PDB file of C-alpha atoms and ligand atoms in Angstrom:
ATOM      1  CA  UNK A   1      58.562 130.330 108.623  1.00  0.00           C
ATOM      2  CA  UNK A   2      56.391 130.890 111.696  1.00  0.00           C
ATOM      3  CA  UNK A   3      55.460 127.702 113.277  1.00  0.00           C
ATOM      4  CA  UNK A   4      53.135 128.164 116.421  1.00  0.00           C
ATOM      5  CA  UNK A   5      50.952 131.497 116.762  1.00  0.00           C
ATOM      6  CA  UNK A   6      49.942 131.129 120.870  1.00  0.00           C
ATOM      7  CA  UNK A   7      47.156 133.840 122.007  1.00  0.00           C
ATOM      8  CA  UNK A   8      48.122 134.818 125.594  1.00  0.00           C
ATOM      9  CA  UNK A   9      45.577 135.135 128.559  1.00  0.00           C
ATOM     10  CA  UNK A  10      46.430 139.068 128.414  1.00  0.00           C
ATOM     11  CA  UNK A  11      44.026 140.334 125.830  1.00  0.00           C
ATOM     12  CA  UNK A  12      46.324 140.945 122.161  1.00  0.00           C
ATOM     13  CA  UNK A  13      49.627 139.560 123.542  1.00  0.00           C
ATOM     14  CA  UNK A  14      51.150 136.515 121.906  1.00  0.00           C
ATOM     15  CA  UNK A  15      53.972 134.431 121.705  1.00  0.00           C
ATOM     16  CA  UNK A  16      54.925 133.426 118.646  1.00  0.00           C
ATOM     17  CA  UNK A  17      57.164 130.093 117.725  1.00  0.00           C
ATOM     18  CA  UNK A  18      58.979 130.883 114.629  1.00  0.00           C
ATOM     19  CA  UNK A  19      61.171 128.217 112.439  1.00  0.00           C
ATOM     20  CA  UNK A  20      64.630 128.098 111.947  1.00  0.00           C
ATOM     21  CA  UNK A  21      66.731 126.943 109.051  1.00  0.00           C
ATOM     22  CA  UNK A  22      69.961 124.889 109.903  1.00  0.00           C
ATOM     23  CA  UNK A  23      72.472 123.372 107.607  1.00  0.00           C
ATOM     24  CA  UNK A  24      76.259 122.802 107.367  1.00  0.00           C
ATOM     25  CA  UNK A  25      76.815 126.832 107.104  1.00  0.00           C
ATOM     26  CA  UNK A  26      74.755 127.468 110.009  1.00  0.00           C
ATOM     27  CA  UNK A  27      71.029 128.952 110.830  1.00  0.00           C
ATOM     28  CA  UNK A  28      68.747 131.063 108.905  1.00  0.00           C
ATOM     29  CA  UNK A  29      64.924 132.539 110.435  1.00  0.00           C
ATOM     30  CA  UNK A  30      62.674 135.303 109.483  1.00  0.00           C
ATOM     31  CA  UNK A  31      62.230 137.617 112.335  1.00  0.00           C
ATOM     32  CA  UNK A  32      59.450 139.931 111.033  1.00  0.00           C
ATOM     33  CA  UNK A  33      56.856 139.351 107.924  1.00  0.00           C
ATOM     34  CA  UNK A  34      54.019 142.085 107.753  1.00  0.00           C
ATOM     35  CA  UNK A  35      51.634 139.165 105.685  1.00  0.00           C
ATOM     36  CA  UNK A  36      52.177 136.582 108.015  1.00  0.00           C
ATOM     37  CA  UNK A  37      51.707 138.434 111.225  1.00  0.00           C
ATOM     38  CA  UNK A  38      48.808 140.652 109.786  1.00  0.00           C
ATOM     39  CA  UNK A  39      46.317 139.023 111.714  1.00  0.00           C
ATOM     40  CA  UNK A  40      48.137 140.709 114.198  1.00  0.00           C
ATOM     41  CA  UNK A  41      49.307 143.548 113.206  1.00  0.00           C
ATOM     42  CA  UNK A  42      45.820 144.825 111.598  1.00  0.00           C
ATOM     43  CA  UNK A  43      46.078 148.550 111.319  1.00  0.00           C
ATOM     44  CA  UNK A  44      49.521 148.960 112.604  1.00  0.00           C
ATOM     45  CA  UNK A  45      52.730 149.218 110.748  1.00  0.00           C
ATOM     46  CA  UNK A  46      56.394 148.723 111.994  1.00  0.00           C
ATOM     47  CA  UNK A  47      57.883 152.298 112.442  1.00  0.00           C
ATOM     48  CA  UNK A  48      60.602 151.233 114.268  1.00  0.00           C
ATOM     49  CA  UNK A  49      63.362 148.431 114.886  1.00  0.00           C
ATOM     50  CA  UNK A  50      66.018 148.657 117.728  1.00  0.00           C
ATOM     51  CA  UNK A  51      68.659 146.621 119.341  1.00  0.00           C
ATOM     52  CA  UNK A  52      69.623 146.626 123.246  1.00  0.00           C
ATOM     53  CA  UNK A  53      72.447 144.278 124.471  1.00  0.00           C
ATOM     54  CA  UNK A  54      72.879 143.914 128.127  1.00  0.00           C
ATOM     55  CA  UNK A  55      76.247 142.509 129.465  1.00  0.00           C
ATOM     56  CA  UNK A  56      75.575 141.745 132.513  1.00  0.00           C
ATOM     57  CA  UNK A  57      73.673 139.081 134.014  1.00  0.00           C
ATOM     58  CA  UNK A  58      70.829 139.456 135.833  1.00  0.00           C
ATOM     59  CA  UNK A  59      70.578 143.264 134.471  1.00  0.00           C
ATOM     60  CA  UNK A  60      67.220 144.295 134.421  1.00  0.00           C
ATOM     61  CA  UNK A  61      65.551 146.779 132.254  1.00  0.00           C
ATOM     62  CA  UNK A  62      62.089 147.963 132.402  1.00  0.00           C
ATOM     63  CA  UNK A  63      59.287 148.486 133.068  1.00  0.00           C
ATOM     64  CA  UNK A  64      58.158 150.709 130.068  1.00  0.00           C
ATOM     65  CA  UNK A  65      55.356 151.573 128.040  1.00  0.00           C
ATOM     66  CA  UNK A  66      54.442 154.728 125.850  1.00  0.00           C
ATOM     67  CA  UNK A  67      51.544 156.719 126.918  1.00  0.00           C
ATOM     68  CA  UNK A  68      48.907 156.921 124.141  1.00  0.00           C
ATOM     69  CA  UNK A  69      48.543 158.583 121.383  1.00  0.00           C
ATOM     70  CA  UNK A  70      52.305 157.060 121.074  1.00  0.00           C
ATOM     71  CA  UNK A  71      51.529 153.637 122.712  1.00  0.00           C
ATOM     72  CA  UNK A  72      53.035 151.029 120.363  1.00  0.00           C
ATOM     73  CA  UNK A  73      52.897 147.627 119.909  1.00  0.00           C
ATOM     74  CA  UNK A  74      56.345 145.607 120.360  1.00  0.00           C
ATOM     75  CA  UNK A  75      57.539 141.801 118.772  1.00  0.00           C
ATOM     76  CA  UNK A  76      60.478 141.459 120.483  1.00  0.00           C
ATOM     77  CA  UNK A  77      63.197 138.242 119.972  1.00  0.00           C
ATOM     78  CA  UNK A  78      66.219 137.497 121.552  1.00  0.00           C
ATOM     79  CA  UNK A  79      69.027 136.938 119.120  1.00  0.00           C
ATOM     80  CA  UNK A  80      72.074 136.430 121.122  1.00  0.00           C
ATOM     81  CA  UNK A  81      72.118 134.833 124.923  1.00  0.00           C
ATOM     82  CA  UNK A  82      68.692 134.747 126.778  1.00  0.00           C
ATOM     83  CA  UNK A  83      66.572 136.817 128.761  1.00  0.00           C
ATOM     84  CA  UNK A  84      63.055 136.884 130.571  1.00  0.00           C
ATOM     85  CA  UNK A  85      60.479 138.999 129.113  1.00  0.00           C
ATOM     86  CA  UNK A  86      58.072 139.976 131.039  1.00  0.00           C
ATOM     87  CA  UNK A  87      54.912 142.091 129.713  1.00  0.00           C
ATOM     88  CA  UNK A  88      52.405 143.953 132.786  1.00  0.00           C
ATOM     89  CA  UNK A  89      48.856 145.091 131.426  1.00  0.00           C
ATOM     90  CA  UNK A  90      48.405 148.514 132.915  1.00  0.00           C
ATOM     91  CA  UNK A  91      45.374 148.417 131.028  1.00  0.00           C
ATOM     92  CA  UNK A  92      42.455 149.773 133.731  1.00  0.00           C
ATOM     93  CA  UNK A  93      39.791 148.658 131.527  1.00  0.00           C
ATOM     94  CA  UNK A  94      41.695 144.930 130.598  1.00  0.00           C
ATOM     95  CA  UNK A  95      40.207 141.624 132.389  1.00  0.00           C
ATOM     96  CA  UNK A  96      43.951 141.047 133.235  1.00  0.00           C
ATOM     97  CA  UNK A  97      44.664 144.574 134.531  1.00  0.00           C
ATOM     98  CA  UNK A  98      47.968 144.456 136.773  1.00  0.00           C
ATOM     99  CA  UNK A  99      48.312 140.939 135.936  1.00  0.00           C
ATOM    100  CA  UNK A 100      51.919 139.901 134.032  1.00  0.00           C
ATOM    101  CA  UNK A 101      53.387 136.986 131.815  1.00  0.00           C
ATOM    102  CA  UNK A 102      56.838 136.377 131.675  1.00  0.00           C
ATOM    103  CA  UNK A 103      58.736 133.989 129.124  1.00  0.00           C
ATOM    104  CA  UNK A 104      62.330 132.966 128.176  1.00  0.00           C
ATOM    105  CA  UNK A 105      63.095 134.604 125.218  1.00  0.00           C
ATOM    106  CA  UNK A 106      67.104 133.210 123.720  1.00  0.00           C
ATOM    107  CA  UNK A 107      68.955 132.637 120.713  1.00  0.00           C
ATOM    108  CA  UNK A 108      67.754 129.024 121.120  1.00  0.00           C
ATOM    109  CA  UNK A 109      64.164 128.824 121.225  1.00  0.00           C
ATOM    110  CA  UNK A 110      63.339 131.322 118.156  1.00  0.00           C
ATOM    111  CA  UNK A 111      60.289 132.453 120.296  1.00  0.00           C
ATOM    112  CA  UNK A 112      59.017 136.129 120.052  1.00  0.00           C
ATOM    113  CA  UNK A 113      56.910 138.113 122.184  1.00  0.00           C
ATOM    114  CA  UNK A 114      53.663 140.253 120.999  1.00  0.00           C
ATOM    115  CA  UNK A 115      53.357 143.343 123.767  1.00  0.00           C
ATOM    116  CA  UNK A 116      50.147 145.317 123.026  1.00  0.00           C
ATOM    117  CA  UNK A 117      49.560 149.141 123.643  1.00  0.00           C
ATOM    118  CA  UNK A 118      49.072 149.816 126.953  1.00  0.00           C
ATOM    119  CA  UNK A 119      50.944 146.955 128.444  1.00  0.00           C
ATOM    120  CA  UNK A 120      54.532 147.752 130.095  1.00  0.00           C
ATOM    121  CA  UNK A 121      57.573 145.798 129.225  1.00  0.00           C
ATOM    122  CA  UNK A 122      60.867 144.803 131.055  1.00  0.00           C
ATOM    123  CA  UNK A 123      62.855 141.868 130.675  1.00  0.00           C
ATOM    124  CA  UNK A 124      65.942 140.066 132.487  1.00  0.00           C
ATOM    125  CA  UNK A 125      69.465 138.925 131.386  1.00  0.00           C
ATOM    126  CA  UNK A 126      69.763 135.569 132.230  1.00  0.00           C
ATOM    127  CA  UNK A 127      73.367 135.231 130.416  1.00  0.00           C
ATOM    128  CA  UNK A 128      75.326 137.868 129.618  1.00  0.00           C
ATOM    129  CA  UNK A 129      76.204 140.094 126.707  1.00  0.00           C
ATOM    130  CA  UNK A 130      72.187 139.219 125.756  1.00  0.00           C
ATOM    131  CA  UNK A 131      70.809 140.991 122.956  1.00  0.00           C
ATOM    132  CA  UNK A 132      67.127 141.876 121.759  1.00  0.00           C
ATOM    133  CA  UNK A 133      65.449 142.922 118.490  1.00  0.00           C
ATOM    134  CA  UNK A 134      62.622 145.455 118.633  1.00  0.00           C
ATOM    135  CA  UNK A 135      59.402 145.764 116.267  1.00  0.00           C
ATOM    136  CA  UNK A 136      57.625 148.765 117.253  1.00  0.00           C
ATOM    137  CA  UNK A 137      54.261 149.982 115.733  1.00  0.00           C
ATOM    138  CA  UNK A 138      55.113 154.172 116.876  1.00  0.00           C
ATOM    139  CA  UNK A 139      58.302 156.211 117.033  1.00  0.00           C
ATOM    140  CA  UNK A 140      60.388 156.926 120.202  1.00  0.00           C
ATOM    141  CA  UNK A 141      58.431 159.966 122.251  1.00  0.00           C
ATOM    142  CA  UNK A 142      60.514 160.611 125.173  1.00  0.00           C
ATOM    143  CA  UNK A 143      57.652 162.892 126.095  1.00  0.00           C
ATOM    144  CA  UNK A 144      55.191 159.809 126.230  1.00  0.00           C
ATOM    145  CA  UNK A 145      57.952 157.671 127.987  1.00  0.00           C
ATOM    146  CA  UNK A 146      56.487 155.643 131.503  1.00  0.00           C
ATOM    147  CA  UNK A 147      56.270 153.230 133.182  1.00  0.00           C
ATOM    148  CA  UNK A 148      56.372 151.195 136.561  1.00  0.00           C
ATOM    149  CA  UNK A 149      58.865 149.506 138.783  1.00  0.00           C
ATOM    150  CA  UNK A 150      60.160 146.212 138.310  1.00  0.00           C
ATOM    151  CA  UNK A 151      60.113 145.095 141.777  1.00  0.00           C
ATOM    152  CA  UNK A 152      56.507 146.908 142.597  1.00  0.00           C
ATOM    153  CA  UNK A 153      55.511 144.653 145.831  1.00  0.00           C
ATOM    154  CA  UNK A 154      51.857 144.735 144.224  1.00  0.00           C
ATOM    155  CA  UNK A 155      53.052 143.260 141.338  1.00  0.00           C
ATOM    156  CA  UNK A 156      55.672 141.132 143.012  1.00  0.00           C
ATOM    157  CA  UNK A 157      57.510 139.479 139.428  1.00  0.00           C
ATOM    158  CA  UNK A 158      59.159 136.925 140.772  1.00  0.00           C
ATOM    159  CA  UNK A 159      62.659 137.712 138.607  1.00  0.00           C
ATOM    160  CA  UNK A 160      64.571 134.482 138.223  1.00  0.00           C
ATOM    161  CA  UNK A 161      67.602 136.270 139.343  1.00  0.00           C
ATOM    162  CA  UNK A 162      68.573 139.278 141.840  1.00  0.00           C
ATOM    163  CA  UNK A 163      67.449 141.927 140.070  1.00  0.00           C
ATOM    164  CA  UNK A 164      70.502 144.103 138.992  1.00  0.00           C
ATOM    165  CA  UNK A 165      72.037 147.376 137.399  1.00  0.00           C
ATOM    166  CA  UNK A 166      69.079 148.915 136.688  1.00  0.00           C
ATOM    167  CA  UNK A 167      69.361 152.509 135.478  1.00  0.00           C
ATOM    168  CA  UNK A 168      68.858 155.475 137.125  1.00  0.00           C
ATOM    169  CA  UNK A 169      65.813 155.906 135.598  1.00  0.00           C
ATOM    170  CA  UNK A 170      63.943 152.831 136.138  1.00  0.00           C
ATOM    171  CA  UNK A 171      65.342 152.938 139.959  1.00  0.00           C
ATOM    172  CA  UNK A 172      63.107 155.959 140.013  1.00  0.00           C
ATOM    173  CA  UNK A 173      60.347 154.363 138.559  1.00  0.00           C
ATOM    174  CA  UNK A 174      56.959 154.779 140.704  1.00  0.00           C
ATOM    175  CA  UNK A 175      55.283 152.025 142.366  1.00  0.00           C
ATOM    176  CA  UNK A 176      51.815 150.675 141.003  1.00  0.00           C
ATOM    177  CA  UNK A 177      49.942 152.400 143.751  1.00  0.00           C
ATOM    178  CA  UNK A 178      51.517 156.035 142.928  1.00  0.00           C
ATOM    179  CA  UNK A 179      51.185 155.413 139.030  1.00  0.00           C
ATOM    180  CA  UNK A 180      47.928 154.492 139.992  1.00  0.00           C
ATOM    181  CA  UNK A 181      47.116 157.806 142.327  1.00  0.00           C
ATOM    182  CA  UNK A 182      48.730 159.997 139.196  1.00  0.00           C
ATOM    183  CA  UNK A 183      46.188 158.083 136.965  1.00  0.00           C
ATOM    184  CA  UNK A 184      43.425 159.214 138.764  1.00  0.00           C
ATOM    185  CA  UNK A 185      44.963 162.734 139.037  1.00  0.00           C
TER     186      UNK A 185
HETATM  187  C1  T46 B 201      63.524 153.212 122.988  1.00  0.00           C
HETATM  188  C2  T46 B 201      64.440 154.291 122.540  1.00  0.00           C
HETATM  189  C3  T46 B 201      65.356 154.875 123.369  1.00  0.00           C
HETATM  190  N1  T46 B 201      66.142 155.866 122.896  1.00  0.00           N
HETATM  191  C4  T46 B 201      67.151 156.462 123.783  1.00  0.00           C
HETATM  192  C5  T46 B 201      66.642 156.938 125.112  1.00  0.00           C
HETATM  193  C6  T46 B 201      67.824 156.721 126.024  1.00  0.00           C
HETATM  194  O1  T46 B 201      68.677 157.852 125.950  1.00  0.00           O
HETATM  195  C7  T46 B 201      68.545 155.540 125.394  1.00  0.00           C
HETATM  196  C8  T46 B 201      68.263 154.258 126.116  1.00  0.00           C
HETATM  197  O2  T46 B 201      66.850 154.185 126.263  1.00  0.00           O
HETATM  198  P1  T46 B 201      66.265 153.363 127.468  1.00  0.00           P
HETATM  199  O3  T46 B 201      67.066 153.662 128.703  1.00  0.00           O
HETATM  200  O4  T46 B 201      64.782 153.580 127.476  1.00  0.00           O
HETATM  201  O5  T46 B 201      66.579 151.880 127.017  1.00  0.00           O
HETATM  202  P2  T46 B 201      66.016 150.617 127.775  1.00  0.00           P
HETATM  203  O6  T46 B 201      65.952 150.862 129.221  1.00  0.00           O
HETATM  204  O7  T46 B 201      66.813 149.485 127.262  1.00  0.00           O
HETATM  205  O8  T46 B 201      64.537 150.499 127.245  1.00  0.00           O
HETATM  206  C9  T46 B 201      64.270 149.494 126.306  1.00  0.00           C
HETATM  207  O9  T46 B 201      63.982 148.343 127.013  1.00  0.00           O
HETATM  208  C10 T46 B 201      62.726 148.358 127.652  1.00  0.00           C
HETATM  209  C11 T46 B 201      62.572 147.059 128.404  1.00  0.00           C
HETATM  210  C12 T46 B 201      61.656 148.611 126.650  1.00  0.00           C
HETATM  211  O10 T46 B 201      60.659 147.906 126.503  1.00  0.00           O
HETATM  212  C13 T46 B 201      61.834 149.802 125.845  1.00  0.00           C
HETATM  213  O11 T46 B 201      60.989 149.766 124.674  1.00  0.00           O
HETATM  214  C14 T46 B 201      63.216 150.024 125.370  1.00  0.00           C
HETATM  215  O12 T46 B 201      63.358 151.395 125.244  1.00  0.00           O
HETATM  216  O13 T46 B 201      68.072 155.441 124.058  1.00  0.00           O
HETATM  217  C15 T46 B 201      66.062 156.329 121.611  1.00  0.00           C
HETATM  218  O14 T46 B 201      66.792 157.240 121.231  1.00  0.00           O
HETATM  219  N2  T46 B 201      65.149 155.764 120.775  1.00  0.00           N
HETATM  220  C16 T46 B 201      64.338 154.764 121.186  1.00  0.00           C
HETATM  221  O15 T46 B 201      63.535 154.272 120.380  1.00  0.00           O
END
């Protein structure tokens, strides 16, 4: 049922095309299979799924990442309504360190996301009441929790919409250049 496996620019991300089944009742698509994405995968397993739904449009949430030894993979797809996904590799030793991707992610376009360890993650609601899926390759460790802003000037994401309603938390998100001053202790 996957259709198109694309290798991103950003070392280990991809976007991957999956196929839909449509008849008279309505659709049908595999979101996750551990054989067909093992050349992905490799070592890692799926420890945990989650769902987010954002209501509002233009909501963003983001941008996080678990510090290792909890850093996770994530193969994220947009079920319901559409958002854009956007993955930053904070990655010091990556070729594409502080660079980003971003793609449309909806219940449309059956496309899913690949966000190595290391890389942050935040996405947009372009409609609302959008919801995600989440694959993740560790469990949830609040301790190992960070992440960056989503409107770091250095990074300067160019969100398709106002940004809006983030939460307190990732308000208080540091810039790149103070995550970067706390990396270096
Ligand atoms: C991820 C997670 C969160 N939580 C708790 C922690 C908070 O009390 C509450 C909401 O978490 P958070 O505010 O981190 O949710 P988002 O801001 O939507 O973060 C999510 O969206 C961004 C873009 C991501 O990439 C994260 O992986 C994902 O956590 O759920 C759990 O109990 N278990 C979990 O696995």
């Amino acid at each position: 049922m996957t259709k198109q496996l694309i290798s991103l620019d950003i070392p280990d991300a991809f976007v991957i095309k999956q196929t839909s089944f449509t008849d008279q009742r309505g659709q049908f698509s595999r979101l996750f299979c551990q054989k067909t994405l093992a050349p992905i995968l490799a070592h890692r397993e799926v420890k945990q799924v989650n769902f987010s739904r954002t209501t509002i449009q233009g909501t963003v949430r983001g941008l996080h990442y678990q510090r290792s030894p909890e850093a996770e993979m994530k193969f994220i797809r947009c079920i319901q309504g559409s958002v854009w996904d956007v993955m930053v590799d904070l990655r010091p030793d990556s070729p594409t360190f502080l660079q980003w991707h971003a793609e449309e992610l909806s219940q449309e376009n059956n496309t899913m996301i690949v966000i190595p360890e290391g890389c942050a993650h935040g996405f947009q609601a372009l409609a609302a009441e959008s919801e995600l899926i989440y694959f993740h390759t560790a469990f949830y460790a609040e301790m190992a929790e960070a992440g960056v802003h989503v409107q770091d000037p250095d990074l300067a994401i160019d969100w398709p919409l106002p940004v809006n309603n983030l939460s307190i938390r990732d308000a208080e998100l540091p810039t790149v250049e103070k995550w970067l001053k706390d990396l270096s202790g």
